[in-house]
Short mmCIF file of N, CA and C in Angstrom, two decimals:
data_model
loop_
_atom_site.label_atom_id
_atom_site.label_comp_id
_atom_site.label_asym_id
_atom_site.label_seq_id
_atom_site.Cartn_x
_atom_site.Cartn_y
_atom_site.Cartn_z
N UNK A 1 -42.41 51.56 50.61
CA UNK A 1 -42.90 51.09 51.89
C UNK A 1 -44.34 50.63 51.79
N UNK A 2 -45.15 51.40 51.03
CA UNK A 2 -46.55 51.07 50.86
C UNK A 2 -46.69 49.76 50.11
N UNK A 3 -45.82 49.53 49.11
CA UNK A 3 -45.87 48.29 48.34
C UNK A 3 -45.55 47.10 49.21
N UNK A 4 -44.56 47.24 50.06
CA UNK A 4 -44.17 46.16 50.96
C UNK A 4 -45.31 45.81 51.91
N UNK A 5 -45.99 46.80 52.45
CA UNK A 5 -47.10 46.57 53.37
C UNK A 5 -48.26 45.89 52.64
N UNK A 6 -48.52 46.30 51.39
CA UNK A 6 -49.60 45.72 50.61
C UNK A 6 -49.31 44.25 50.30
N UNK A 7 -48.07 43.95 49.90
CA UNK A 7 -47.69 42.58 49.59
C UNK A 7 -47.78 41.70 50.83
N UNK A 8 -47.34 42.21 51.94
CA UNK A 8 -47.39 41.45 53.19
C UNK A 8 -48.83 41.16 53.58
N UNK A 9 -49.72 42.14 53.47
CA UNK A 9 -51.12 41.91 53.85
C UNK A 9 -51.79 40.91 52.91
N UNK A 10 -51.47 40.95 51.63
CA UNK A 10 -52.04 40.00 50.68
C UNK A 10 -51.57 38.59 51.02
N UNK A 11 -50.30 38.44 51.33
CA UNK A 11 -49.78 37.14 51.69
C UNK A 11 -50.41 36.59 52.96
N UNK A 12 -50.63 37.44 53.93
CA UNK A 12 -51.24 37.00 55.18
C UNK A 12 -52.67 36.54 54.93
N UNK A 13 -53.41 37.25 54.08
CA UNK A 13 -54.80 36.90 53.80
C UNK A 13 -54.89 35.55 53.10
N UNK A 14 -54.05 35.34 52.08
CA UNK A 14 -54.10 34.08 51.34
C UNK A 14 -53.45 32.93 52.08
N UNK A 15 -52.53 33.18 52.96
CA UNK A 15 -51.86 32.11 53.70
C UNK A 15 -52.83 31.44 54.66
N UNK A 16 -53.85 32.14 55.10
CA UNK A 16 -54.83 31.55 56.00
C UNK A 16 -55.63 30.44 55.32
N UNK A 17 -55.83 30.53 54.01
CA UNK A 17 -56.59 29.52 53.29
C UNK A 17 -55.79 28.27 52.97
N UNK A 18 -54.48 28.34 53.02
CA UNK A 18 -53.63 27.21 52.70
C UNK A 18 -53.24 26.52 54.01
N UNK A 19 -53.45 25.20 54.07
CA UNK A 19 -53.06 24.48 55.27
C UNK A 19 -52.56 23.10 54.86
N UNK A 20 -51.70 22.55 55.66
CA UNK A 20 -51.16 21.22 55.39
C UNK A 20 -52.06 20.18 56.06
N UNK A 21 -52.11 18.99 55.45
CA UNK A 21 -52.89 17.91 56.04
C UNK A 21 -52.23 17.47 57.35
N UNK A 22 -53.04 17.09 58.28
CA UNK A 22 -52.48 16.56 59.51
C UNK A 22 -52.00 15.14 59.26
N UNK A 23 -51.21 14.64 60.14
CA UNK A 23 -50.68 13.29 60.01
C UNK A 23 -51.81 12.26 60.04
N UNK A 24 -52.80 12.50 60.85
CA UNK A 24 -53.94 11.58 60.94
C UNK A 24 -54.73 11.52 59.64
N UNK A 25 -54.94 12.69 59.00
CA UNK A 25 -55.66 12.71 57.73
C UNK A 25 -54.88 11.98 56.65
N UNK A 26 -53.58 12.19 56.61
CA UNK A 26 -52.74 11.52 55.61
C UNK A 26 -52.74 10.01 55.83
N UNK A 27 -52.69 9.58 57.08
CA UNK A 27 -52.72 8.14 57.38
C UNK A 27 -54.06 7.53 56.99
N UNK A 28 -55.15 8.24 57.22
CA UNK A 28 -56.47 7.72 56.87
C UNK A 28 -56.59 7.59 55.35
N UNK A 29 -56.10 8.57 54.59
CA UNK A 29 -56.15 8.49 53.13
C UNK A 29 -55.31 7.32 52.62
N UNK A 30 -54.13 7.11 53.20
CA UNK A 30 -53.26 6.00 52.79
C UNK A 30 -53.91 4.66 53.11
N UNK A 31 -54.56 4.56 54.25
CA UNK A 31 -55.25 3.32 54.62
C UNK A 31 -56.38 3.03 53.65
N UNK A 32 -57.11 4.06 53.26
CA UNK A 32 -58.20 3.87 52.30
C UNK A 32 -57.65 3.47 50.93
N UNK A 33 -56.55 4.07 50.52
CA UNK A 33 -55.94 3.73 49.24
C UNK A 33 -55.48 2.28 49.21
N UNK A 34 -54.86 1.82 50.29
CA UNK A 34 -54.40 0.43 50.37
C UNK A 34 -55.57 -0.55 50.41
N UNK A 35 -56.68 -0.13 51.04
CA UNK A 35 -57.85 -1.00 51.09
C UNK A 35 -58.43 -1.17 49.69
N UNK A 36 -58.39 -0.14 48.86
CA UNK A 36 -58.88 -0.24 47.49
C UNK A 36 -58.02 -1.20 46.67
N UNK A 37 -56.72 -1.15 46.87
CA UNK A 37 -55.81 -2.01 46.11
C UNK A 37 -56.02 -3.46 46.49
N UNK A 38 -56.08 -3.73 47.77
CA UNK A 38 -56.33 -5.07 48.27
C UNK A 38 -55.17 -6.01 47.98
N UNK A 39 -55.35 -7.29 48.32
CA UNK A 39 -54.31 -8.29 48.07
C UNK A 39 -53.17 -8.18 49.06
N UNK A 40 -52.36 -9.21 49.05
CA UNK A 40 -51.20 -9.19 49.92
C UNK A 40 -49.96 -9.19 49.06
N UNK A 41 -48.90 -8.70 49.58
CA UNK A 41 -47.65 -8.68 48.82
C UNK A 41 -46.64 -9.58 49.50
N UNK A 42 -45.75 -10.12 48.71
CA UNK A 42 -44.70 -11.01 49.22
C UNK A 42 -43.54 -10.16 49.68
N UNK A 43 -43.00 -10.46 50.83
CA UNK A 43 -41.85 -9.77 51.36
C UNK A 43 -40.63 -10.67 51.21
N UNK A 44 -39.58 -10.15 50.64
CA UNK A 44 -38.35 -10.90 50.45
C UNK A 44 -37.35 -10.48 51.51
N UNK A 45 -36.67 -11.48 52.08
CA UNK A 45 -35.65 -11.22 53.08
C UNK A 45 -34.29 -11.55 52.52
N UNK A 46 -33.25 -11.26 53.27
CA UNK A 46 -31.90 -11.62 52.86
C UNK A 46 -31.75 -13.12 52.71
N UNK A 47 -32.44 -13.87 53.56
CA UNK A 47 -32.38 -15.34 53.46
C UNK A 47 -32.92 -15.81 52.11
N UNK A 48 -34.03 -15.20 51.64
CA UNK A 48 -34.59 -15.57 50.34
C UNK A 48 -33.59 -15.30 49.23
N UNK A 49 -32.94 -14.16 49.29
CA UNK A 49 -31.97 -13.81 48.26
C UNK A 49 -30.76 -14.74 48.30
N UNK A 50 -30.31 -15.07 49.49
CA UNK A 50 -29.16 -15.96 49.63
C UNK A 50 -29.49 -17.35 49.11
N UNK A 51 -30.70 -17.84 49.43
CA UNK A 51 -31.11 -19.16 48.95
C UNK A 51 -31.18 -19.19 47.43
N UNK A 52 -31.72 -18.14 46.85
CA UNK A 52 -31.81 -18.08 45.39
C UNK A 52 -30.43 -18.02 44.77
N UNK A 53 -29.55 -17.24 45.38
CA UNK A 53 -28.18 -17.15 44.88
C UNK A 53 -27.48 -18.50 44.97
N UNK A 54 -27.66 -19.21 46.08
CA UNK A 54 -27.06 -20.54 46.23
C UNK A 54 -27.62 -21.51 45.19
N UNK A 55 -28.92 -21.45 44.97
CA UNK A 55 -29.55 -22.35 44.00
C UNK A 55 -29.02 -22.07 42.60
N UNK A 56 -28.90 -20.80 42.25
CA UNK A 56 -28.39 -20.45 40.92
C UNK A 56 -26.93 -20.85 40.78
N UNK A 57 -26.16 -20.71 41.84
CA UNK A 57 -24.76 -21.10 41.78
C UNK A 57 -24.64 -22.62 41.55
N UNK A 58 -25.49 -23.40 42.22
CA UNK A 58 -25.46 -24.86 42.04
C UNK A 58 -25.87 -25.25 40.63
N UNK A 59 -26.80 -24.48 40.03
CA UNK A 59 -27.26 -24.77 38.69
C UNK A 59 -26.34 -24.18 37.62
N UNK A 60 -25.40 -23.35 38.03
CA UNK A 60 -24.47 -22.74 37.09
C UNK A 60 -25.03 -21.51 36.41
N UNK A 61 -26.08 -20.91 36.98
CA UNK A 61 -26.68 -19.72 36.41
C UNK A 61 -26.11 -18.51 37.14
N UNK A 62 -25.60 -17.49 36.41
CA UNK A 62 -25.11 -16.30 37.09
C UNK A 62 -26.25 -15.58 37.81
N UNK A 63 -25.93 -14.96 38.92
CA UNK A 63 -26.96 -14.30 39.74
C UNK A 63 -27.61 -13.12 39.05
N UNK A 64 -26.92 -12.50 38.10
CA UNK A 64 -27.46 -11.29 37.49
C UNK A 64 -28.12 -11.55 36.15
N UNK A 65 -28.46 -12.80 35.82
CA UNK A 65 -29.07 -13.07 34.52
C UNK A 65 -30.49 -12.54 34.49
N UNK A 66 -30.86 -11.94 33.35
CA UNK A 66 -32.17 -11.30 33.24
C UNK A 66 -33.27 -12.32 33.02
N UNK A 67 -32.97 -13.46 32.41
CA UNK A 67 -34.00 -14.42 32.09
C UNK A 67 -34.25 -15.43 33.17
N UNK A 68 -33.62 -15.32 34.31
CA UNK A 68 -33.77 -16.30 35.38
C UNK A 68 -35.14 -16.14 36.02
N UNK A 69 -35.73 -17.25 36.50
CA UNK A 69 -37.04 -17.16 37.14
C UNK A 69 -36.94 -16.40 38.45
N UNK A 70 -38.01 -15.75 38.81
CA UNK A 70 -38.02 -14.98 40.06
C UNK A 70 -38.07 -15.93 41.24
N UNK A 71 -37.61 -15.48 42.41
CA UNK A 71 -37.63 -16.33 43.59
C UNK A 71 -39.04 -16.77 43.97
N UNK A 72 -40.04 -15.95 43.68
CA UNK A 72 -41.40 -16.31 44.03
C UNK A 72 -41.91 -17.46 43.17
N UNK A 73 -41.37 -17.61 41.94
CA UNK A 73 -41.83 -18.65 41.04
C UNK A 73 -41.29 -20.02 41.41
N UNK A 74 -40.16 -20.08 42.09
CA UNK A 74 -39.58 -21.37 42.45
C UNK A 74 -39.82 -21.65 43.93
N UNK A 75 -40.03 -22.92 44.28
CA UNK A 75 -40.28 -23.24 45.68
C UNK A 75 -39.00 -23.06 46.50
N UNK A 76 -39.18 -22.77 47.76
CA UNK A 76 -38.04 -22.59 48.64
C UNK A 76 -37.46 -23.96 48.97
N UNK A 77 -36.11 -24.09 48.98
CA UNK A 77 -35.52 -25.39 49.20
C UNK A 77 -35.80 -25.97 50.57
N UNK A 78 -35.94 -25.15 51.60
CA UNK A 78 -36.14 -25.70 52.93
C UNK A 78 -37.60 -26.07 53.19
N UNK A 79 -38.51 -25.75 52.27
CA UNK A 79 -39.91 -26.07 52.50
C UNK A 79 -40.34 -27.34 51.77
N UNK A 80 -39.43 -27.98 51.02
CA UNK A 80 -39.80 -29.19 50.30
C UNK A 80 -39.88 -30.36 51.25
N UNK A 81 -40.77 -31.33 50.96
CA UNK A 81 -40.90 -32.47 51.86
C UNK A 81 -39.66 -33.34 51.81
N UNK A 82 -39.32 -33.95 52.93
CA UNK A 82 -38.19 -34.86 52.99
C UNK A 82 -36.89 -34.19 53.40
N UNK A 83 -36.87 -32.88 53.56
CA UNK A 83 -35.67 -32.20 54.02
C UNK A 83 -35.96 -31.50 55.31
N UNK A 84 -34.96 -31.39 56.12
CA UNK A 84 -35.14 -30.68 57.38
C UNK A 84 -35.19 -29.19 57.09
N UNK A 85 -36.03 -28.48 57.82
CA UNK A 85 -36.17 -27.06 57.59
C UNK A 85 -34.87 -26.36 57.95
N UNK A 86 -34.43 -25.47 57.03
CA UNK A 86 -33.25 -24.66 57.30
C UNK A 86 -31.95 -25.34 56.96
N UNK A 87 -31.95 -26.57 56.42
CA UNK A 87 -30.68 -27.22 56.10
C UNK A 87 -30.27 -26.89 54.69
N UNK A 88 -29.03 -26.51 54.51
CA UNK A 88 -28.47 -26.23 53.20
C UNK A 88 -27.37 -27.24 52.95
N UNK A 89 -27.15 -27.57 51.68
CA UNK A 89 -26.17 -28.61 51.36
C UNK A 89 -24.74 -28.14 51.61
N UNK A 90 -24.35 -27.01 51.05
CA UNK A 90 -22.96 -26.59 51.14
C UNK A 90 -22.80 -25.09 51.43
N UNK A 91 -23.31 -24.56 52.53
CA UNK A 91 -23.14 -23.12 52.74
C UNK A 91 -21.68 -22.70 52.90
N UNK A 92 -20.78 -23.47 53.55
CA UNK A 92 -19.40 -23.00 53.64
C UNK A 92 -18.74 -22.92 52.28
N UNK A 93 -19.00 -23.89 51.39
CA UNK A 93 -18.39 -23.87 50.07
C UNK A 93 -18.88 -22.69 49.25
N UNK A 94 -20.18 -22.37 49.39
CA UNK A 94 -20.71 -21.23 48.65
C UNK A 94 -20.05 -19.94 49.09
N UNK A 95 -19.90 -19.75 50.39
CA UNK A 95 -19.27 -18.51 50.85
C UNK A 95 -17.80 -18.49 50.46
N UNK A 96 -17.15 -19.65 50.44
CA UNK A 96 -15.76 -19.69 50.01
C UNK A 96 -15.64 -19.35 48.54
N UNK A 97 -16.57 -19.87 47.72
CA UNK A 97 -16.52 -19.56 46.29
C UNK A 97 -16.84 -18.09 46.04
N UNK A 98 -17.77 -17.54 46.82
CA UNK A 98 -18.06 -16.12 46.68
C UNK A 98 -16.85 -15.28 47.06
N UNK A 99 -16.18 -15.65 48.14
CA UNK A 99 -14.97 -14.93 48.55
C UNK A 99 -13.87 -15.06 47.50
N UNK A 100 -13.74 -16.24 46.91
CA UNK A 100 -12.73 -16.43 45.87
C UNK A 100 -13.05 -15.57 44.66
N UNK A 101 -14.33 -15.49 44.31
CA UNK A 101 -14.74 -14.65 43.19
C UNK A 101 -14.46 -13.18 43.49
N UNK A 102 -14.74 -12.77 44.71
CA UNK A 102 -14.46 -11.38 45.09
C UNK A 102 -12.97 -11.10 45.06
N UNK A 103 -12.16 -12.07 45.50
CA UNK A 103 -10.72 -11.87 45.47
C UNK A 103 -10.23 -11.74 44.02
N UNK A 104 -10.79 -12.56 43.14
CA UNK A 104 -10.40 -12.49 41.73
C UNK A 104 -10.77 -11.15 41.13
N UNK A 105 -12.01 -10.72 41.38
CA UNK A 105 -12.43 -9.40 40.87
C UNK A 105 -11.63 -8.29 41.53
N UNK A 106 -11.31 -8.47 42.81
CA UNK A 106 -10.49 -7.48 43.50
C UNK A 106 -9.11 -7.38 42.88
N UNK A 107 -8.54 -8.52 42.48
CA UNK A 107 -7.23 -8.52 41.83
C UNK A 107 -7.31 -7.79 40.49
N UNK A 108 -8.41 -8.01 39.74
CA UNK A 108 -8.58 -7.31 38.47
C UNK A 108 -8.67 -5.80 38.69
N UNK A 109 -9.46 -5.41 39.69
CA UNK A 109 -9.56 -3.99 39.99
C UNK A 109 -8.22 -3.44 40.49
N UNK A 110 -7.48 -4.25 41.21
CA UNK A 110 -6.18 -3.81 41.72
C UNK A 110 -5.24 -3.48 40.56
N UNK A 111 -5.24 -4.32 39.53
CA UNK A 111 -4.39 -4.06 38.36
C UNK A 111 -4.84 -2.78 37.67
N UNK A 112 -6.16 -2.64 37.45
CA UNK A 112 -6.66 -1.43 36.80
C UNK A 112 -6.36 -0.19 37.63
N UNK A 113 -6.48 -0.30 38.95
CA UNK A 113 -6.22 0.82 39.83
C UNK A 113 -4.74 1.19 39.81
N UNK A 114 -3.86 0.18 39.77
CA UNK A 114 -2.42 0.45 39.72
C UNK A 114 -2.07 1.18 38.42
N UNK A 115 -2.68 0.75 37.30
CA UNK A 115 -2.44 1.43 36.03
C UNK A 115 -2.93 2.87 36.08
N UNK A 116 -4.11 3.07 36.65
CA UNK A 116 -4.66 4.42 36.75
C UNK A 116 -3.80 5.29 37.66
N UNK A 117 -3.32 4.73 38.77
CA UNK A 117 -2.46 5.50 39.68
C UNK A 117 -1.13 5.86 39.02
N UNK A 118 -0.55 4.92 38.24
CA UNK A 118 0.71 5.20 37.55
C UNK A 118 0.53 6.31 36.52
N UNK A 119 -0.57 6.23 35.75
CA UNK A 119 -0.83 7.28 34.76
C UNK A 119 -1.09 8.61 35.44
N UNK A 120 -1.80 8.58 36.57
CA UNK A 120 -2.08 9.81 37.31
C UNK A 120 -0.80 10.41 37.86
N UNK A 121 0.08 9.59 38.40
CA UNK A 121 1.34 10.10 38.94
C UNK A 121 2.17 10.75 37.83
N UNK A 122 2.23 10.12 36.69
CA UNK A 122 2.96 10.68 35.56
C UNK A 122 2.36 12.00 35.12
N UNK A 123 1.05 12.07 35.05
CA UNK A 123 0.37 13.30 34.65
C UNK A 123 0.58 14.41 35.67
N UNK A 124 0.57 14.06 36.95
CA UNK A 124 0.81 15.06 37.99
C UNK A 124 2.22 15.62 37.90
N UNK A 125 3.19 14.75 37.60
CA UNK A 125 4.57 15.22 37.42
C UNK A 125 4.67 16.16 36.22
N UNK A 126 4.01 15.78 35.11
CA UNK A 126 3.99 16.65 33.93
C UNK A 126 3.36 17.99 34.27
N UNK A 127 2.29 17.96 35.06
CA UNK A 127 1.62 19.19 35.45
C UNK A 127 2.54 20.07 36.28
N UNK A 128 3.27 19.49 37.22
CA UNK A 128 4.18 20.28 38.05
C UNK A 128 5.26 20.94 37.19
N UNK A 129 5.82 20.18 36.25
CA UNK A 129 6.85 20.74 35.37
C UNK A 129 6.26 21.88 34.54
N UNK A 130 5.07 21.64 33.97
CA UNK A 130 4.44 22.66 33.14
C UNK A 130 4.12 23.91 33.95
N UNK A 131 3.61 23.73 35.18
CA UNK A 131 3.28 24.89 36.02
C UNK A 131 4.52 25.66 36.42
N UNK A 132 5.60 24.96 36.78
CA UNK A 132 6.85 25.66 37.13
C UNK A 132 7.37 26.45 35.95
N UNK A 133 7.33 25.80 34.76
CA UNK A 133 7.82 26.48 33.57
C UNK A 133 6.96 27.70 33.27
N UNK A 134 5.65 27.54 33.41
CA UNK A 134 4.76 28.66 33.16
C UNK A 134 4.99 29.79 34.15
N UNK A 135 5.16 29.47 35.42
CA UNK A 135 5.41 30.51 36.42
C UNK A 135 6.70 31.26 36.12
N UNK A 136 7.73 30.51 35.73
CA UNK A 136 9.01 31.14 35.42
C UNK A 136 8.86 32.05 34.20
N UNK A 137 8.21 31.57 33.17
CA UNK A 137 8.04 32.36 31.96
C UNK A 137 7.15 33.56 32.23
N UNK A 138 6.07 33.34 32.97
CA UNK A 138 5.14 34.42 33.24
C UNK A 138 5.77 35.49 34.12
N UNK A 139 6.63 35.06 35.04
CA UNK A 139 7.29 36.01 35.94
C UNK A 139 8.29 36.89 35.18
N UNK A 140 9.05 36.29 34.29
CA UNK A 140 10.11 37.03 33.60
C UNK A 140 9.65 37.67 32.29
N UNK A 141 8.75 37.04 31.62
CA UNK A 141 8.27 37.58 30.33
C UNK A 141 6.76 37.43 30.27
N UNK A 142 6.03 38.25 31.00
CA UNK A 142 4.58 38.09 31.04
C UNK A 142 3.96 38.24 29.65
N UNK A 143 3.11 37.26 29.31
CA UNK A 143 2.37 37.32 28.06
C UNK A 143 3.16 36.96 26.82
N UNK A 144 4.41 36.57 26.96
CA UNK A 144 5.23 36.30 25.78
C UNK A 144 4.99 34.90 25.23
N UNK A 145 4.88 33.90 26.10
CA UNK A 145 4.74 32.52 25.62
C UNK A 145 3.37 31.96 26.03
N UNK A 146 2.44 32.09 25.14
CA UNK A 146 1.09 31.58 25.39
C UNK A 146 1.07 30.05 25.32
N UNK A 147 1.98 29.44 24.58
CA UNK A 147 2.03 27.99 24.42
C UNK A 147 2.26 27.27 25.74
N UNK A 148 3.11 27.81 26.60
CA UNK A 148 3.36 27.18 27.90
C UNK A 148 2.11 27.19 28.78
N UNK A 149 1.34 28.25 28.68
CA UNK A 149 0.10 28.30 29.43
C UNK A 149 -0.87 27.23 28.93
N UNK A 150 -0.92 27.05 27.64
CA UNK A 150 -1.79 26.04 27.06
C UNK A 150 -1.35 24.65 27.49
N UNK A 151 -0.03 24.40 27.49
CA UNK A 151 0.49 23.10 27.92
C UNK A 151 0.11 22.83 29.38
N UNK A 152 0.22 23.84 30.21
CA UNK A 152 -0.13 23.68 31.63
C UNK A 152 -1.62 23.39 31.77
N UNK A 153 -2.45 24.04 30.99
CA UNK A 153 -3.89 23.81 31.06
C UNK A 153 -4.25 22.41 30.59
N UNK A 154 -3.61 21.94 29.53
CA UNK A 154 -3.85 20.59 29.04
C UNK A 154 -3.43 19.57 30.10
N UNK A 155 -2.30 19.80 30.76
CA UNK A 155 -1.83 18.90 31.80
C UNK A 155 -2.81 18.88 32.98
N UNK A 156 -3.37 20.03 33.34
CA UNK A 156 -4.36 20.09 34.42
C UNK A 156 -5.59 19.26 34.07
N UNK A 157 -6.06 19.39 32.85
CA UNK A 157 -7.24 18.64 32.43
C UNK A 157 -6.96 17.14 32.41
N UNK A 158 -5.76 16.76 32.00
CA UNK A 158 -5.39 15.35 31.97
C UNK A 158 -5.38 14.77 33.38
N UNK A 159 -4.83 15.52 34.33
CA UNK A 159 -4.79 15.07 35.72
C UNK A 159 -6.22 14.90 36.25
N UNK A 160 -7.09 15.84 35.97
CA UNK A 160 -8.47 15.73 36.43
C UNK A 160 -9.16 14.52 35.82
N UNK A 161 -8.95 14.28 34.53
CA UNK A 161 -9.57 13.14 33.86
C UNK A 161 -9.07 11.82 34.46
N UNK A 162 -7.77 11.74 34.74
CA UNK A 162 -7.21 10.51 35.31
C UNK A 162 -7.67 10.31 36.76
N UNK A 163 -7.82 11.38 37.51
CA UNK A 163 -8.35 11.26 38.87
C UNK A 163 -9.78 10.73 38.83
N UNK A 164 -10.56 11.24 37.87
CA UNK A 164 -11.93 10.78 37.72
C UNK A 164 -11.96 9.29 37.36
N UNK A 165 -11.07 8.86 36.47
CA UNK A 165 -11.01 7.44 36.08
C UNK A 165 -10.66 6.57 37.28
N UNK A 166 -9.70 7.02 38.09
CA UNK A 166 -9.32 6.26 39.28
C UNK A 166 -10.50 6.15 40.24
N UNK A 167 -11.22 7.25 40.44
CA UNK A 167 -12.37 7.23 41.34
C UNK A 167 -13.47 6.32 40.82
N UNK A 168 -13.65 6.27 39.50
CA UNK A 168 -14.67 5.40 38.92
C UNK A 168 -14.32 3.93 39.14
N UNK A 169 -13.03 3.59 39.04
CA UNK A 169 -12.61 2.21 39.30
C UNK A 169 -12.90 1.83 40.74
N UNK A 170 -12.55 2.72 41.68
CA UNK A 170 -12.81 2.44 43.09
C UNK A 170 -14.31 2.33 43.36
N UNK A 171 -15.11 3.18 42.73
CA UNK A 171 -16.56 3.12 42.92
C UNK A 171 -17.14 1.82 42.36
N UNK A 172 -16.65 1.40 41.20
CA UNK A 172 -17.15 0.15 40.61
C UNK A 172 -16.85 -1.04 41.52
N UNK A 173 -15.65 -1.07 42.09
CA UNK A 173 -15.30 -2.15 43.01
C UNK A 173 -16.18 -2.09 44.25
N UNK A 174 -16.44 -0.90 44.76
CA UNK A 174 -17.28 -0.73 45.95
C UNK A 174 -18.70 -1.21 45.66
N UNK A 175 -19.23 -0.89 44.47
CA UNK A 175 -20.59 -1.31 44.11
C UNK A 175 -20.70 -2.83 44.00
N UNK A 176 -19.62 -3.49 43.61
CA UNK A 176 -19.63 -4.96 43.52
C UNK A 176 -19.41 -5.62 44.87
N UNK A 177 -19.17 -4.83 45.89
CA UNK A 177 -19.00 -5.37 47.24
C UNK A 177 -17.60 -5.90 47.50
N UNK A 178 -16.64 -5.45 46.71
CA UNK A 178 -15.27 -5.90 46.91
C UNK A 178 -14.65 -5.05 48.02
N UNK A 179 -14.15 -5.71 49.07
CA UNK A 179 -13.56 -4.95 50.17
C UNK A 179 -12.36 -4.13 49.69
N UNK A 180 -12.15 -2.95 50.27
CA UNK A 180 -11.05 -2.09 49.86
C UNK A 180 -9.68 -2.75 49.99
N UNK A 181 -9.53 -3.66 50.94
CA UNK A 181 -8.25 -4.33 51.12
C UNK A 181 -7.83 -5.15 49.92
N UNK A 182 -8.79 -5.61 49.11
CA UNK A 182 -8.45 -6.41 47.94
C UNK A 182 -7.82 -5.53 46.85
N UNK A 183 -7.99 -4.23 46.95
CA UNK A 183 -7.44 -3.33 45.95
C UNK A 183 -6.03 -2.87 46.29
N UNK A 184 -5.57 -3.20 47.46
CA UNK A 184 -4.24 -2.72 47.88
C UNK A 184 -3.20 -3.77 47.68
#
């Protein structure tokens, strides 16, 4: 009891010296830090990214190429003289080609997903058979057939591995922006 009281009093004494910065102090420090850095930064919007993607598509450059020039290095198409601001040459065709590309990738993922689902279904059936056999053997002759237990464990691990593979395929399609309907 004495130790608990001593520890509590020590904590109370030292806790008074520790305090968090107020929001105003933190904001003032951040403002001073930004003033030291100086300069302005460029803000990119979805429109900038879409324009760059359209430009690369017209030039035949894939959007994910590492050696492509940054959007800040190239002039914006709607700011060049002689063109009306905001006019694009073929926005409907670009979106149609993007949709066609997504459908194609979706079809590829659909095939991979179907293969993964078929393998998973087969593995789950094997697991059910192995578990039933193990339960029957274990119930009637406990500890006699260790091999059946091992087979059931291997089947369980296979099912888990195949479920993980299926989930990875679905996640990869989701990261590429392929709608779930394209996988069905």
